[in-house]
Amino acid sequence: MGPWAGGSNYAPVFDSSFIAHVHYSVIVNPVLLSPAQYVVWDLRSSLDTAAISSPNGVASLESIRSQPATSPRLTRICIVSDSFSWALRVSALKKSTGITVGDVLDFLADFFSTPLGSGDLKEATPSHRAAMDAVYKERISRSFGPSSLCVHDWMLGRSSFGGFVHDPSYTSSDILGRAGEVYLRLTLKECQ
């Protein structure tokens, strides 16, 4: 079966703080691994539009949704990226299975369509705001996402899923002030 079998009785689920404390090396599911080979997805579009395959060939989203996102299975992860300054905490929807591929992809779909707050908009420089407005108009012309500026727009076209790598440098140096987290670094690419 291997570490990527879905379900709750195949492997133990660990609290992320334990794994971070013992500096255990986390392996990212190959479906989510960077560089992205198995999930081709423009995050400005619905997750339903993603092209999904697996190491065994073409797959459906439903066929990979229940697979664990990491080995060992974890209760939560923190997603960071060079493309944004937010630290995103993702928790398992079912503690008995740990975080799944579906949990991660659904979280990203929700996050990228989240409307920007007034604090985020205040941080934008005038040129960034003008560029966001242009991206927003293009997104609205495709009838996708909320009717207000959202994270998609903030990214200015860096919205193509590029996969994850485990980043132990965050865990050991506690850069973000959150002891006991397991960090996965999300790569985003320019959309074609």
Coordinates of C-alpha atoms in Angstrom, one line a residue:
M1 CA 0.0 0.0 0.0
G2 CA 2.8 2.4 0.8
P3 CA 2.5 5.7 2.7
W4 CA 0.0 7.3 0.3
A5 CA -3.0 4.9 0.9
G6 CA -6.1 6.9 1.9
G7 CA -8.2 6.2 5.0
S8 CA -7.7 6.2 8.7
N9 CA -6.3 2.8 9.6
Y10 CA -3.1 2.7 7.5
A11 CA -0.6 4.7 9.5
P12 CA -0.5 6.8 12.7
V13 CA -1.3 10.5 12.6
F14 CA 1.2 12.7 14.4
D15 CA 0.8 16.1 16.0
S16 CA 2.9 18.5 14.0
S17 CA 4.5 20.0 17.1
F18 CA 6.0 16.5 17.9
I19 CA 7.4 16.1 14.4
A20 CA 8.9 19.6 14.4
H21 CA 10.3 19.1 17.9
V22 CA 12.2 15.9 17.0
H23 CA 13.2 17.4 13.6
Y24 CA 11.8 14.4 11.7
S25 CA 12.1 14.7 7.9
V26 CA 8.6 15.1 6.3
I27 CA 8.1 13.6 2.8
V28 CA 5.5 15.4 0.6
N29 CA 3.1 13.3 -1.4
P30 CA 4.5 13.1 -4.9
V31 CA 1.2 14.4 -6.2
L32 CA 1.9 17.7 -4.4
L33 CA 5.7 17.7 -4.7
S34 CA 7.6 20.6 -6.4
P35 CA 8.1 20.9 -9.3
A36 CA 4.4 20.1 -9.9
Q37 CA 4.1 17.2 -12.3
Y38 CA 0.8 15.7 -11.3
V39 CA -1.4 18.8 -10.5
V40 CA -1.6 21.4 -13.3
W41 CA -3.8 24.2 -12.0
D42 CA -4.2 27.9 -12.5
L43 CA -5.3 29.0 -9.0
R44 CA -7.3 31.8 -10.6
S45 CA -9.7 29.1 -11.8
S46 CA -11.8 26.5 -9.9
L47 CA -10.1 23.4 -8.6
D48 CA -12.5 21.5 -10.9
T49 CA -10.4 22.8 -13.9
A50 CA -7.1 21.3 -12.6
A51 CA -5.5 18.5 -14.7
I52 CA -4.8 15.7 -12.3
S53 CA -2.5 12.7 -12.8
S54 CA -0.6 10.4 -10.5
P55 CA 2.6 8.4 -10.7
N56 CA 0.4 5.7 -12.2
G57 CA -1.1 7.8 -15.0
V58 CA -4.1 10.1 -15.5
A59 CA -6.3 10.4 -12.4
S60 CA -9.3 12.2 -11.1
L61 CA -9.3 14.7 -8.3
E62 CA -11.5 12.3 -6.3
S63 CA -9.0 9.4 -6.7
I64 CA -6.2 11.4 -5.0
R65 CA -8.3 13.5 -2.6
S66 CA -8.1 11.1 0.3
Q67 CA -4.4 10.4 0.0
P68 CA -2.3 11.8 2.9
A69 CA -0.5 15.0 2.0
T70 CA 2.7 14.0 3.9
S71 CA 4.5 11.1 5.4
P72 CA 4.3 10.8 8.3
R73 CA 0.6 11.9 8.4
L74 CA 0.2 15.2 10.3
T75 CA -2.6 17.0 12.0
R76 CA -1.6 20.4 10.6
I77 CA 0.9 22.1 8.4
C78 CA 1.9 25.7 7.8
I79 CA 2.2 26.8 4.1
V80 CA 4.7 29.6 3.3
S81 CA 5.8 31.0 -0.1
D82 CA 8.3 33.4 -1.6
S83 CA 5.3 34.8 -3.5
F84 CA 3.4 36.1 -0.5
S85 CA 4.0 37.1 3.1
W86 CA 1.2 35.2 4.7
A87 CA 1.7 32.0 6.8
L88 CA -1.2 29.7 6.1
R89 CA -2.2 27.1 8.7
V90 CA -4.0 24.1 7.4
S91 CA -5.6 21.6 9.7
A92 CA -6.8 18.1 9.0
L93 CA -10.6 18.0 8.4
K94 CA -10.5 14.5 10.0
K95 CA -7.9 14.0 12.8
S96 CA -8.1 10.2 12.2
T97 CA -6.6 10.6 8.6
G98 CA -4.4 13.6 9.0
I99 CA -4.1 16.3 6.3
T100 CA -5.0 14.9 2.9
V101 CA -4.2 16.1 -0.6
G102 CA -7.9 17.2 -0.8
D103 CA -7.6 19.3 2.4
V104 CA -4.5 21.1 1.0
L105 CA -6.0 21.7 -2.5
D106 CA -9.4 22.8 -1.1
F107 CA -7.6 25.2 1.3
L108 CA -5.6 26.8 -1.5
A109 CA -8.8 27.2 -3.7
D110 CA -10.5 28.9 -0.8
F111 CA -7.5 31.0 0.2
F112 CA -6.8 32.4 -3.3
S113 CA -10.5 33.5 -3.7
T114 CA -10.5 35.2 -0.3
P115 CA -11.3 38.9 -0.5
L116 CA -8.5 41.2 0.5
G117 CA -8.8 43.1 3.8
S118 CA -8.3 46.8 4.2
G119 CA -4.9 46.2 5.8
D120 CA -3.7 44.2 2.8
L121 CA -4.9 47.0 0.4
K122 CA -3.1 49.6 2.5
E123 CA 0.2 47.7 2.1
A124 CA 0.0 47.8 -1.7
T125 CA 2.0 50.4 -3.4
P126 CA 0.2 52.6 -6.0
S127 CA 1.8 50.6 -8.8
H128 CA 0.9 47.3 -7.2
R129 CA -2.7 48.4 -6.7
A130 CA -3.0 49.5 -10.3
A131 CA -1.6 46.1 -11.5
M132 CA -4.1 44.3 -9.1
D133 CA -6.9 46.3 -10.6
A134 CA -6.0 45.1 -14.1
V135 CA -5.8 41.5 -12.9
Y136 CA -9.1 41.9 -11.1
K137 CA -10.8 43.2 -14.3
E138 CA -9.4 40.2 -16.3
R139 CA -10.6 37.8 -13.6
I140 CA -14.1 39.3 -13.4
S141 CA -14.3 39.2 -17.3
R142 CA -14.0 35.4 -16.9
S143 CA -16.7 35.4 -14.2
F144 CA -14.5 33.8 -11.6
G145 CA -14.1 34.5 -7.9
P146 CA -15.6 37.2 -5.7
S147 CA -16.7 40.5 -6.9
S148 CA -14.1 42.3 -4.9
L149 CA -10.3 42.3 -5.0
C150 CA -8.9 39.0 -3.7
V151 CA -5.7 37.1 -3.1
H152 CA -5.7 36.0 -6.8
D153 CA -5.5 39.6 -7.8
W154 CA -2.7 40.4 -5.2
M155 CA -0.5 37.7 -6.8
L156 CA -0.4 39.5 -10.2
G157 CA -0.3 36.4 -12.3
R158 CA 1.8 34.2 -10.1
S159 CA -1.0 31.8 -9.7
S160 CA 0.0 28.6 -11.3
F161 CA 0.4 25.7 -8.8
G162 CA 4.1 24.7 -8.7
G163 CA 4.0 22.2 -5.8
F164 CA 5.5 22.0 -2.3
V165 CA 8.7 21.1 -0.6
H166 CA 9.2 20.5 3.1
D167 CA 11.2 23.5 4.5
P168 CA 12.8 22.5 7.8
S169 CA 14.7 25.9 7.9
Y170 CA 11.5 27.5 9.2
T171 CA 10.9 24.8 11.8
S172 CA 14.4 25.0 13.2
S173 CA 14.9 28.7 13.2
D174 CA 11.3 29.5 14.1
I175 CA 11.4 32.6 11.8
L176 CA 7.6 33.2 12.1
G177 CA 7.5 32.8 15.8
R178 CA 5.4 29.7 15.7
A179 CA 7.2 26.9 17.5
G180 CA 6.1 23.4 16.7
E181 CA 5.0 23.9 13.1
V182 CA 5.9 21.8 10.0
Y183 CA 6.4 24.2 7.1
L184 CA 5.8 23.4 3.5
R185 CA 7.0 25.9 0.9
L186 CA 4.6 26.5 -1.9
T187 CA 6.0 27.3 -5.3
L188 CA 3.9 29.5 -7.6
K189 CA 4.7 30.1 -11.2
E190 CA 3.6 32.7 -13.7
C191 CA 0.4 31.8 -15.5
Q192 CA 0.7 31.1 -19.2

